[in-house]
Amino acid sequence: MNAPAPIAGTGFVKALPEAIRSDFLARGQVRKFAKGQIIQQRGDEAKEFWFIETGSVQVGRYGIDGRLTLFALIGAGDTFGELAFMGEFPRTVDAIAGSDCRLIRIGQSELQSLMDSDPAVIGLLLKTMALTVQESFNLIEYSRSLSVPQRLALALLQLCGDQEDGARISVTQQELADLVGVSRVSLGKAVAKLEQAGMIEPGYAWVMIRDRAGLQDMGGR
């Protein structure tokens, strides 16, 4: 069985036809966030959603103790916040810049101008979003049968996006452990296995991709 593409949020913008995607993003507003800066908070009014152009974003929830429970660490090409935005309900998660990042903000006026320019876009947006949400559920179901090294390989592929060998991802081992859903000890063993296989080079708060094809094979993609 081939693994579904790792998708956090819905990632539907990336799945749009190139011409529509380029026009869509060109209408948005570029915003830059420094590592650790809060982008959105749970309970906020959803006035926009975001496309990640560069960098990474942590998605999770802060507890009363101030600790962030990480649900996803997403990277270039992914989108987040669109479900609350389109559903017109308050934010259900917190989003924090996992590294210095460049985002494109899409608000109501930008979305409306695109739909006014081509009414067919509405149906395409809804269909693409529905398909990518379904792929996310498929990924969750698929991941339950994977070993920790396989899940780590998929997580690293998600984080590096379209980058090739040599890509350096800003991420801590604790963030990876939270993302994969294992302890630091189990994560450390998986990191060592991928390093020994020559697929990655781990460092302090970063991981370099050495063999993307090997990670794809490991994850079953």
PDB file of C-alpha atoms in Angstrom:
ATOM      1  CA  MET A   1       0.000   0.000   0.000  1.00  0.00           C
ATOM      2  CA  ASN A   2       1.367   3.425  -0.893  1.00  0.00           C
ATOM      3  CA  ALA A   3       1.193   6.086   1.779  1.00  0.00           C
ATOM      4  CA  PRO A   4      -0.969   9.129   1.143  1.00  0.00           C
ATOM      5  CA  ALA A   5       0.852  12.427   0.851  1.00  0.00           C
ATOM      6  CA  PRO A   6       1.442  13.946   4.292  1.00  0.00           C
ATOM      7  CA  ILE A   7      -1.001  16.843   4.554  1.00  0.00           C
ATOM      8  CA  ALA A   8      -1.492  19.061   7.605  1.00  0.00           C
ATOM      9  CA  GLY A   9      -4.575  21.254   7.754  1.00  0.00           C
ATOM     10  CA  THR A  10      -6.015  20.770   4.298  1.00  0.00           C
ATOM     11  CA  GLY A  11      -3.241  22.100   2.086  1.00  0.00           C
ATOM     12  CA  PHE A  12      -5.824  22.701  -0.624  1.00  0.00           C
ATOM     13  CA  VAL A  13      -4.113  25.764  -2.151  1.00  0.00           C
ATOM     14  CA  LYS A  14      -1.106  23.662  -3.130  1.00  0.00           C
ATOM     15  CA  ALA A  15      -3.432  21.223  -4.889  1.00  0.00           C
ATOM     16  CA  LEU A  16      -5.076  23.874  -7.074  1.00  0.00           C
ATOM     17  CA  PRO A  17      -4.158  24.101 -10.792  1.00  0.00           C
ATOM     18  CA  GLU A  18      -1.042  26.238 -11.166  1.00  0.00           C
ATOM     19  CA  ALA A  19      -2.692  29.161 -12.971  1.00  0.00           C
ATOM     20  CA  ILE A  20      -5.452  29.469 -10.365  1.00  0.00           C
ATOM     21  CA  ARG A  21      -3.028  28.976  -7.479  1.00  0.00           C
ATOM     22  CA  SER A  22      -0.701  31.725  -8.720  1.00  0.00           C
ATOM     23  CA  ASP A  23      -3.599  34.156  -9.189  1.00  0.00           C
ATOM     24  CA  PHE A  24      -5.012  33.235  -5.780  1.00  0.00           C
ATOM     25  CA  LEU A  25      -1.751  33.809  -3.912  1.00  0.00           C
ATOM     26  CA  ALA A  26      -0.975  37.013  -5.803  1.00  0.00           C
ATOM     27  CA  ARG A  27      -4.127  38.535  -4.290  1.00  0.00           C
ATOM     28  CA  GLY A  28      -2.959  37.812  -0.735  1.00  0.00           C
ATOM     29  CA  GLN A  29      -0.867  39.894   1.643  1.00  0.00           C
ATOM     30  CA  VAL A  30       2.669  38.805   2.547  1.00  0.00           C
ATOM     31  CA  ARG A  31       3.339  38.679   6.289  1.00  0.00           C
ATOM     32  CA  LYS A  32       6.592  37.742   8.036  1.00  0.00           C
ATOM     33  CA  PHE A  33       6.781  36.153  11.491  1.00  0.00           C
ATOM     34  CA  ALA A  34       9.838  35.525  13.653  1.00  0.00           C
ATOM     35  CA  LYS A  35      10.423  32.147  15.305  1.00  0.00           C
ATOM     36  CA  GLY A  36       8.174  31.823  18.361  1.00  0.00           C
ATOM     37  CA  GLN A  37       5.787  34.607  17.322  1.00  0.00           C
ATOM     38  CA  ILE A  38       2.075  33.825  17.718  1.00  0.00           C
ATOM     39  CA  ILE A  39       0.186  33.873  14.419  1.00  0.00           C
ATOM     40  CA  GLN A  40      -3.265  32.985  15.704  1.00  0.00           C
ATOM     41  CA  GLN A  41      -4.808  31.955  19.016  1.00  0.00           C
ATOM     42  CA  ARG A  42      -7.597  29.593  19.927  1.00  0.00           C
ATOM     43  CA  GLY A  43     -10.845  31.520  20.276  1.00  0.00           C
ATOM     44  CA  ASP A  44      -9.822  34.281  17.846  1.00  0.00           C
ATOM     45  CA  GLU A  45     -12.262  35.348  15.159  1.00  0.00           C
ATOM     46  CA  ALA A  46     -11.227  33.678  11.905  1.00  0.00           C
ATOM     47  CA  LYS A  47     -10.804  36.640   9.569  1.00  0.00           C
ATOM     48  CA  GLU A  48      -8.270  34.958   7.276  1.00  0.00           C
ATOM     49  CA  PHE A  49      -6.327  31.818   6.509  1.00  0.00           C
ATOM     50  CA  TRP A  50      -2.657  31.363   5.693  1.00  0.00           C
ATOM     51  CA  PHE A  51      -0.413  29.851   3.026  1.00  0.00           C
ATOM     52  CA  ILE A  52       3.148  29.049   4.122  1.00  0.00           C
ATOM     53  CA  GLU A  53       5.624  30.314   1.542  1.00  0.00           C
ATOM     54  CA  THR A  54       8.777  29.640   3.582  1.00  0.00           C
ATOM     55  CA  GLY A  55       9.542  28.376   7.070  1.00  0.00           C
ATOM     56  CA  SER A  56       7.450  26.245   9.408  1.00  0.00           C
ATOM     57  CA  VAL A  57       4.446  26.697  11.695  1.00  0.00           C
ATOM     58  CA  GLN A  58       3.543  24.831  14.879  1.00  0.00           C
ATOM     59  CA  VAL A  59      -0.145  24.016  15.256  1.00  0.00           C
ATOM     60  CA  GLY A  60      -1.469  22.918  18.626  1.00  0.00           C
ATOM     61  CA  ARG A  61      -3.072  24.093  21.850  1.00  0.00           C
ATOM     62  CA  TYR A  62      -1.639  25.803  24.903  1.00  0.00           C
ATOM     63  CA  GLY A  63      -2.725  24.263  28.186  1.00  0.00           C
ATOM     64  CA  ILE A  64      -3.370  26.105  31.441  1.00  0.00           C
ATOM     65  CA  ASP A  65       0.234  25.324  32.405  1.00  0.00           C
ATOM     66  CA  GLY A  66       1.439  27.246  29.347  1.00  0.00           C
ATOM     67  CA  ARG A  67       2.744  24.130  27.604  1.00  0.00           C
ATOM     68  CA  LEU A  68       1.966  23.659  23.931  1.00  0.00           C
ATOM     69  CA  THR A  69       0.527  20.308  22.883  1.00  0.00           C
ATOM     70  CA  LEU A  70       1.717  19.992  19.300  1.00  0.00           C
ATOM     71  CA  PHE A  71      -0.760  18.626  16.745  1.00  0.00           C
ATOM     72  CA  ALA A  72       1.243  19.344  13.602  1.00  0.00           C
ATOM     73  CA  LEU A  73       4.391  21.029  12.386  1.00  0.00           C
ATOM     74  CA  ILE A  74       3.714  22.225   8.857  1.00  0.00           C
ATOM     75  CA  GLY A  75       5.933  23.733   6.220  1.00  0.00           C
ATOM     76  CA  ALA A  76       6.200  25.422   2.837  1.00  0.00           C
ATOM     77  CA  GLY A  77       3.227  24.785   0.556  1.00  0.00           C
ATOM     78  CA  ASP A  78       0.815  23.985   3.378  1.00  0.00           C
ATOM     79  CA  THR A  79      -2.171  26.074   4.464  1.00  0.00           C
ATOM     80  CA  PHE A  80      -3.891  26.441   7.807  1.00  0.00           C
ATOM     81  CA  GLY A  81      -6.855  28.267   9.293  1.00  0.00           C
ATOM     82  CA  GLU A  82      -9.147  27.881   6.311  1.00  0.00           C
ATOM     83  CA  LEU A  83     -11.694  25.587   7.963  1.00  0.00           C
ATOM     84  CA  ALA A  84     -12.541  28.091  10.710  1.00  0.00           C
ATOM     85  CA  PHE A  85     -12.389  30.920   8.176  1.00  0.00           C
ATOM     86  CA  MET A  86     -14.821  29.339   5.723  1.00  0.00           C
ATOM     87  CA  GLY A  87     -16.999  27.876   8.460  1.00  0.00           C
ATOM     88  CA  GLU A  88     -17.141  31.252  10.239  1.00  0.00           C
ATOM     89  CA  PHE A  89     -16.416  29.809  13.678  1.00  0.00           C
ATOM     90  CA  PRO A  90     -13.698  30.770  16.207  1.00  0.00           C
ATOM     91  CA  ARG A  91     -10.190  29.355  15.931  1.00  0.00           C
ATOM     92  CA  THR A  92      -9.877  25.936  17.545  1.00  0.00           C
ATOM     93  CA  VAL A  93      -6.060  25.812  17.648  1.00  0.00           C
ATOM     94  CA  ASP A  94      -3.063  28.028  18.315  1.00  0.00           C
ATOM     95  CA  ALA A  95      -0.489  28.619  15.579  1.00  0.00           C
ATOM     96  CA  ILE A  96       3.077  29.719  16.295  1.00  0.00           C
ATOM     97  CA  ALA A  97       6.001  30.344  13.960  1.00  0.00           C
ATOM     98  CA  GLY A  98       8.219  27.272  14.289  1.00  0.00           C
ATOM     99  CA  SER A  99      10.979  29.179  12.501  1.00  0.00           C
ATOM    100  CA  ASP A 100      11.277  32.537  10.805  1.00  0.00           C
ATOM    101  CA  CYS A 101       8.588  32.250   8.167  1.00  0.00           C
ATOM    102  CA  ARG A 102       6.934  34.086   5.305  1.00  0.00           C
ATOM    103  CA  LEU A 103       3.192  33.608   5.022  1.00  0.00           C
ATOM    104  CA  ILE A 104       0.519  34.800   2.617  1.00  0.00           C
ATOM    105  CA  ARG A 105      -2.664  36.022   4.281  1.00  0.00           C
ATOM    106  CA  ILE A 106      -5.915  35.352   2.426  1.00  0.00           C
ATOM    107  CA  GLY A 107      -8.908  37.294   3.750  1.00  0.00           C
ATOM    108  CA  GLN A 108     -12.510  37.654   2.657  1.00  0.00           C
ATOM    109  CA  SER A 109     -11.809  40.422   0.126  1.00  0.00           C
ATOM    110  CA  GLU A 110      -9.040  38.408  -1.572  1.00  0.00           C
ATOM    111  CA  LEU A 111     -11.164  35.278  -1.727  1.00  0.00           C
ATOM    112  CA  GLN A 112     -14.201  37.170  -2.985  1.00  0.00           C
ATOM    113  CA  SER A 113     -12.247  38.913  -5.747  1.00  0.00           C
ATOM    114  CA  LEU A 114     -11.007  35.573  -7.044  1.00  0.00           C
ATOM    115  CA  MET A 115     -14.500  34.056  -7.001  1.00  0.00           C
ATOM    116  CA  ASP A 116     -15.928  37.132  -8.761  1.00  0.00           C
ATOM    117  CA  SER A 117     -13.309  36.835 -11.496  1.00  0.00           C
ATOM    118  CA  ASP A 118     -14.205  33.207 -12.190  1.00  0.00           C
ATOM    119  CA  PRO A 119     -17.362  31.683 -10.620  1.00  0.00           C
ATOM    120  CA  ALA A 120     -16.107  28.175 -11.458  1.00  0.00           C
ATOM    121  CA  VAL A 121     -13.384  28.659  -8.855  1.00  0.00           C
ATOM    122  CA  ILE A 122     -15.923  28.210  -6.033  1.00  0.00           C
ATOM    123  CA  GLY A 123     -16.693  24.631  -6.982  1.00  0.00           C
ATOM    124  CA  LEU A 124     -13.015  23.866  -7.571  1.00  0.00           C
ATOM    125  CA  LEU A 125     -12.021  25.245  -4.168  1.00  0.00           C
ATOM    126  CA  LEU A 126     -14.666  23.187  -2.377  1.00  0.00           C
ATOM    127  CA  LYS A 127     -13.825  20.006  -4.274  1.00  0.00           C
ATOM    128  CA  THR A 128     -10.086  20.394  -3.692  1.00  0.00           C
ATOM    129  CA  MET A 129     -10.586  21.069   0.012  1.00  0.00           C
ATOM    130  CA  ALA A 130     -12.853  18.038   0.398  1.00  0.00           C
ATOM    131  CA  LEU A 131     -10.319  15.782  -1.320  1.00  0.00           C
ATOM    132  CA  THR A 132      -7.392  16.965   0.788  1.00  0.00           C
ATOM    133  CA  VAL A 133      -9.365  16.611   4.027  1.00  0.00           C
ATOM    134  CA  GLN A 134     -10.133  13.027   3.024  1.00  0.00           C
ATOM    135  CA  GLU A 135      -6.440  12.442   2.310  1.00  0.00           C
ATOM    136  CA  SER A 136      -5.655  13.690   5.810  1.00  0.00           C
ATOM    137  CA  PHE A 137      -8.004  11.094   7.305  1.00  0.00           C
ATOM    138  CA  ASN A 138      -6.452   8.423   5.095  1.00  0.00           C
ATOM    139  CA  LEU A 139      -3.002   9.408   6.350  1.00  0.00           C
ATOM    140  CA  ILE A 140      -4.083   9.122   9.993  1.00  0.00           C
ATOM    141  CA  GLU A 141      -5.499   5.646   9.395  1.00  0.00           C
ATOM    142  CA  TYR A 142      -2.430   4.567   7.419  1.00  0.00           C
ATOM    143  CA  SER A 143       0.001   5.886  10.046  1.00  0.00           C
ATOM    144  CA  ARG A 144      -1.430   3.639  12.753  1.00  0.00           C
ATOM    145  CA  SER A 145       0.220   0.632  11.070  1.00  0.00           C
ATOM    146  CA  LEU A 146       3.659   2.231  10.698  1.00  0.00           C
ATOM    147  CA  SER A 147       6.754   1.784  12.822  1.00  0.00           C
ATOM    148  CA  VAL A 148       8.272   4.818  14.576  1.00  0.00           C
ATOM    149  CA  PRO A 149      11.087   5.187  11.966  1.00  0.00           C
ATOM    150  CA  GLN A 150       8.489   5.059   9.177  1.00  0.00           C
ATOM    151  CA  ARG A 151       6.343   7.710  10.877  1.00  0.00           C
ATOM    152  CA  LEU A 152       9.424   9.853  11.419  1.00  0.00           C
ATOM    153  CA  ALA A 153      10.343   9.526   7.740  1.00  0.00           C
ATOM    154  CA  LEU A 154       6.874  10.734   6.721  1.00  0.00           C
ATOM    155  CA  ALA A 155       7.027  13.618   9.196  1.00  0.00           C
ATOM    156  CA  LEU A 156      10.391  14.742   7.803  1.00  0.00           C
ATOM    157  CA  LEU A 157       9.083  14.531   4.239  1.00  0.00           C
ATOM    158  CA  GLN A 158       6.139  16.697   5.268  1.00  0.00           C
ATOM    159  CA  LEU A 159       8.442  19.273   6.836  1.00  0.00           C
ATOM    160  CA  CYS A 160      10.853  19.521   3.925  1.00  0.00           C
ATOM    161  CA  GLY A 161       8.067  20.007   1.377  1.00  0.00           C
ATOM    162  CA  ASP A 162       9.458  20.116  -2.158  1.00  0.00           C
ATOM    163  CA  GLN A 163      13.043  20.650  -1.034  1.00  0.00           C
ATOM    164  CA  GLU A 164      15.654  18.163  -2.205  1.00  0.00           C
ATOM    165  CA  ASP A 165      18.670  16.509  -0.562  1.00  0.00           C
ATOM    166  CA  GLY A 166      20.614  18.979   1.526  1.00  0.00           C
ATOM    167  CA  ALA A 167      17.491  20.698   2.882  1.00  0.00           C
ATOM    168  CA  ARG A 168      17.948  21.740   6.517  1.00  0.00           C
ATOM    169  CA  ILE A 169      14.794  21.685   8.629  1.00  0.00           C
ATOM    170  CA  SER A 170      14.572  23.760  11.804  1.00  0.00           C
ATOM    171  CA  VAL A 171      13.006  21.385  14.314  1.00  0.00           C
ATOM    172  CA  THR A 172      13.858  20.054  17.778  1.00  0.00           C
ATOM    173  CA  GLN A 173      13.734  16.398  18.760  1.00  0.00           C
ATOM    174  CA  GLN A 174      10.950  17.224  21.233  1.00  0.00           C
ATOM    175  CA  GLU A 175       8.891  18.775  18.429  1.00  0.00           C
ATOM    176  CA  LEU A 176       9.464  15.671  16.299  1.00  0.00           C
ATOM    177  CA  ALA A 177       8.536  13.407  19.218  1.00  0.00           C
ATOM    178  CA  ASP A 178       5.298  15.361  19.759  1.00  0.00           C
ATOM    179  CA  LEU A 179       4.538  15.285  16.051  1.00  0.00           C
ATOM    180  CA  VAL A 180       5.155  11.555  15.665  1.00  0.00           C
ATOM    181  CA  GLY A 181       3.388  10.873  18.969  1.00  0.00           C
ATOM    182  CA  VAL A 182       6.166   9.026  20.823  1.00  0.00           C
ATOM    183  CA  SER A 183       8.548   9.593  23.739  1.00  0.00           C
ATOM    184  CA  ARG A 184      11.914  11.333  23.323  1.00  0.00           C
ATOM    185  CA  VAL A 185      13.626   7.991  23.881  1.00  0.00           C
ATOM    186  CA  SER A 186      11.685   6.255  21.080  1.00  0.00           C
ATOM    187  CA  LEU A 187      12.207   9.243  18.806  1.00  0.00           C
ATOM    188  CA  GLY A 188      15.948   9.199  19.518  1.00  0.00           C
ATOM    189  CA  LYS A 189      16.172   5.542  18.469  1.00  0.00           C
ATOM    190  CA  ALA A 190      14.323   6.297  15.222  1.00  0.00           C
ATOM    191  CA  VAL A 191      16.568   9.294  14.496  1.00  0.00           C
ATOM    192  CA  ALA A 192      19.647   7.101  15.058  1.00  0.00           C
ATOM    193  CA  LYS A 193      18.291   4.469  12.663  1.00  0.00           C
ATOM    194  CA  LEU A 194      17.681   7.005   9.876  1.00  0.00           C
ATOM    195  CA  GLU A 195      21.084   8.596  10.525  1.00  0.00           C
ATOM    196  CA  GLN A 196      22.863   5.235  10.333  1.00  0.00           C
ATOM    197  CA  ALA A 197      21.104   4.574   7.029  1.00  0.00           C
ATOM    198  CA  GLY A 198      22.489   7.855   5.677  1.00  0.00           C
ATOM    199  CA  MET A 199      19.045   9.403   5.216  1.00  0.00           C
ATOM    200  CA  ILE A 200      19.429  12.305   7.653  1.00  0.00           C
ATOM    201  CA  GLU A 201      22.008  14.285   9.582  1.00  0.00           C
ATOM    202  CA  PRO A 202      20.650  15.484  12.935  1.00  0.00           C
ATOM    203  CA  GLY A 203      21.960  18.590  14.690  1.00  0.00           C
ATOM    204  CA  TYR A 204      20.971  20.906  17.509  1.00  0.00           C
ATOM    205  CA  ALA A 205      17.381  22.011  16.718  1.00  0.00           C
ATOM    206  CA  TRP A 206      17.722  20.971  13.070  1.00  0.00           C
ATOM    207  CA  VAL A 207      17.740  17.943  10.781  1.00  0.00           C
ATOM    208  CA  MET A 208      19.356  17.845   7.336  1.00  0.00           C
ATOM    209  CA  ILE A 209      17.848  15.627   4.660  1.00  0.00           C
ATOM    210  CA  ARG A 210      20.578  13.493   3.090  1.00  0.00           C
ATOM    211  CA  ASP A 211      18.537  10.931   1.152  1.00  0.00           C
ATOM    212  CA  ARG A 212      14.996  12.026   0.311  1.00  0.00           C
ATOM    213  CA  ALA A 213      14.412   8.942  -1.855  1.00  0.00           C
ATOM    214  CA  GLY A 214      15.424   6.734   1.077  1.00  0.00           C
ATOM    215  CA  LEU A 215      12.923   8.482   3.339  1.00  0.00           C
ATOM    216  CA  GLN A 216      10.224   7.963   0.734  1.00  0.00           C
ATOM    217  CA  ASP A 217      11.034   4.259   0.589  1.00  0.00           C
ATOM    218  CA  MET A 218      11.096   4.058   4.383  1.00  0.00           C
ATOM    219  CA  GLY A 219       7.683   5.721   4.632  1.00  0.00           C
ATOM    220  CA  GLY A 220       6.200   3.554   1.898  1.00  0.00           C
ATOM    221  CA  ARG A 221       5.551   6.441  -0.496  1.00  0.00           C
TER     222      ARG A 221
END
